Amino acid sequence: MAFARTCSVALVGVEGVVVEVQADLEPGVAAFTLVGLPDKSLTESKDRVRAAVVNSGAAWPQKKLTVGLSPASVPKSGSGFDLAVAAAVLGAAERIDPRVLADIVMIGELGLDGRVRPVRGVLPAVLAAADAGYEQVVVPECAAAEASLVPGVSVLGVRSLRQLIAILADEPVPDEEQDEQGRPDPLLAGLRVPGTGAATGIHSAGTAHDHGHDLADVVGQTSARTAVEVAAAGGHHLFLEGPPGAGKTMLAERLPAILPRLGRQESLEVTAVHSVAGLLPPGKPLIDVAPYCAPHHSATMQALVGGGQGIARPGAVSLSHRGVLFLDETPEFNSQALDALRQPLEAGHVVIARSAGVVRFPAKFLMVLAANPCPCGRFSQRDDLCECPPSVIRRYQARLSGPLLDRVDLRVEVDRITRTELTAVGARGESTATVADRVRAARERAVERLAGTPWCTNSEVPGRELRSRWYAVPGAMDEAERNLERGVLTARGLDRVLRVAWTVADLVGHVRPDATDVALALQLRTGVPRGVPMAIGALT
């Protein structure tokens, strides 16, 4: 029988489709035809596979060879089909028993010498295979730890095609030469793709509390520290406005460390996105802490929300999924790119339509905006150091659209640090560990209250549910409702005030938000003093 088949996975965004790789040998002039909507990198696999098979000690069949990728209507891209194509060809040539290959999913790129190289998106590919009912997966050896994160799947990691042939043919497995100690493994290069954002502000912390960025290092800024704590506890978006050097970036960099560790399902979601983007760090297959993404203000719309030529790639909103997206110097961003954030802020995902297909990426992130009050950064209500004309200030502040700011729960003015605060010797502010413990306790209260619902944080609860099921103490919302009548708050803004009030109540241990909790939420929303202490510790 000159026919064999095995399986691989085609990725569309972070979702996978199992593809059956079929190989057929017929008498005739030796030729290699690949069908099934392959892209350029997949078409070139014909030469890679032929060289890898020959250099692995197997004979290349001198017949008419046709390899089909089914379903043929699904576009296929990337070099991850090489291993499956080689196995199917060897099965059709009866070098491997075709019956052994039928129920195995193979993912990996082949080098010309037969080594198996890693590819992006191993985790989502194995998840798709598991969902389709497959129980055996073959992946590159250096990506086996990532594939093993999926339960119920037997993972075989191979370093070369020679090893795979020996294992499937029940022959002695050859030993592969290891690289010299101290030298980087060239196979790991496939896990980090240049130009996809590595080392440009996209990272995830390695420990629960990043001791290099401690909240205790922030001098003063009681209101801003409280806003950061509330944002972490309830998943609320935050806008920090203040002069240069006041500590806006310091506060944003310390926010991921006070967020709780990711759960199992959340970790798989984040790891899948980073794997597809080529940002998964070698040696750490599972990302279990909140990622942090801080793109430069020159970033395009495609860099922020995703896109690119051909199949769309994840952008900053997806790379910061379940983490923090920090937009420093926000008014300097392209206005269209900023307005494109409005849909993922509400939906928790982004849908990108391209001629090559429609891709859906998760994008449930905590957004932190930072801006100067004017182009020179010195405009303030307290002093007169700014030299910008009023028209320039209005034009600068208008770069942030009203609909985008209406989706931001917390707006805080970061004051200029005084000499006394900066040079004071004595007690520092609360540390990251202390705040993180309080945030974790608040999250646990919210999860217990929202048990049995699809929501986990206060920021996710729809306004109608808050008003009908989780309401504040009678009379606590009176001031907020008067702000709605005066036009200070929109209807969406009123709901967001109630969400923030619930988060404040969780932080201080109240069963329901009272007038003090709502007043603090209003102050964090509007910036107007309400006569309540700004420190969470003062409310407990």
mmCIF file of N, CA and C in Angstrom, residues 20 22 32-38 42 46 66-70 72 76:
data_model
loop_
_atom_site.group_PDB
_atom_site.id
_atom_site.type_symbol
_atom_site.label_atom_id
_atom_site.label_comp_id
_atom_site.label_asym_id
_atom_site.label_seq_id
_atom_site.Cartn_x
_atom_site.Cartn_y
_atom_site.Cartn_z
ATOM 1 N N GLU A 20 -5.135 16.665 8.435
ATOM 2 C CA GLU A 20 -4.663 15.336 8.071
ATOM 3 C C GLU A 20 -3.656 15.457 6.931
ATOM 4 N N GLN A 22 -1.666 13.609 4.181
ATOM 5 C CA GLN A 22 -1.748 12.367 3.417
ATOM 6 C C GLN A 22 -0.627 12.321 2.390
ATOM 7 N N PHE A 32 7.450 15.728 -6.687
ATOM 8 C CA PHE A 32 6.902 15.984 -5.349
ATOM 9 C C PHE A 32 5.907 17.125 -5.480
ATOM 10 N N THR A 33 4.628 16.821 -5.253
ATOM 11 C CA THR A 33 3.556 17.826 -5.336
ATOM 12 C C THR A 33 2.910 17.979 -3.971
ATOM 13 N N LEU A 34 2.777 19.232 -3.528
ATOM 14 C CA LEU A 34 2.156 19.536 -2.242
ATOM 15 C C LEU A 34 0.891 20.353 -2.486
ATOM 16 N N VAL A 35 -0.262 19.855 -2.046
ATOM 17 C CA VAL A 35 -1.538 20.518 -2.282
ATOM 18 C C VAL A 35 -2.243 20.738 -0.949
ATOM 19 N N GLY A 36 -3.202 21.690 -0.946
ATOM 20 C CA GLY A 36 -3.989 21.950 0.257
ATOM 21 C C GLY A 36 -3.836 23.353 0.794
ATOM 22 N N LEU A 37 -3.698 24.356 -0.087
ATOM 23 C CA LEU A 37 -3.560 25.767 0.285
ATOM 24 C C LEU A 37 -2.364 26.027 1.199
ATOM 25 N N PRO A 38 -1.146 25.593 0.802
ATOM 26 C CA PRO A 38 0.024 25.925 1.613
ATOM 27 C C PRO A 38 0.524 27.326 1.297
ATOM 28 N N LEU A 42 5.474 26.848 3.773
ATOM 29 C CA LEU A 42 5.056 25.457 3.733
ATOM 30 C C LEU A 42 5.397 24.828 2.384
ATOM 31 N N LYS A 46 9.038 21.058 0.858
ATOM 32 C CA LYS A 46 9.393 19.951 -0.035
ATOM 33 C C LYS A 46 10.902 19.739 -0.058
ATOM 34 N N THR A 66 2.600 12.625 -4.053
ATOM 35 C CA THR A 66 1.621 13.694 -3.812
ATOM 36 C C THR A 66 1.313 13.743 -2.327
ATOM 37 N N VAL A 67 1.482 14.918 -1.737
ATOM 38 C CA VAL A 67 1.165 15.130 -0.321
ATOM 39 C C VAL A 67 -0.002 16.107 -0.252
ATOM 40 N N GLY A 68 -1.073 15.677 0.403
ATOM 41 C CA GLY A 68 -2.256 16.515 0.542
ATOM 42 C C GLY A 68 -2.507 16.900 1.984
ATOM 43 N N LEU A 69 -2.924 18.149 2.169
ATOM 44 C CA LEU A 69 -3.238 18.663 3.496
ATOM 45 C C LEU A 69 -4.747 18.882 3.558
ATOM 46 N N SER A 70 -5.406 18.075 4.370
ATOM 47 C CA SER A 70 -6.872 18.094 4.417
ATOM 48 C C SER A 70 -7.347 18.544 5.804
ATOM 49 N N ALA A 72 -8.691 20.799 2.634
ATOM 50 C CA ALA A 72 -7.974 21.614 1.662
ATOM 51 C C ALA A 72 -8.456 23.053 1.635
ATOM 52 N N LYS A 76 -3.056 27.143 5.229
ATOM 53 C CA LYS A 76 -2.048 26.590 6.136
ATOM 54 C C LYS A 76 -0.751 27.363 5.972
#
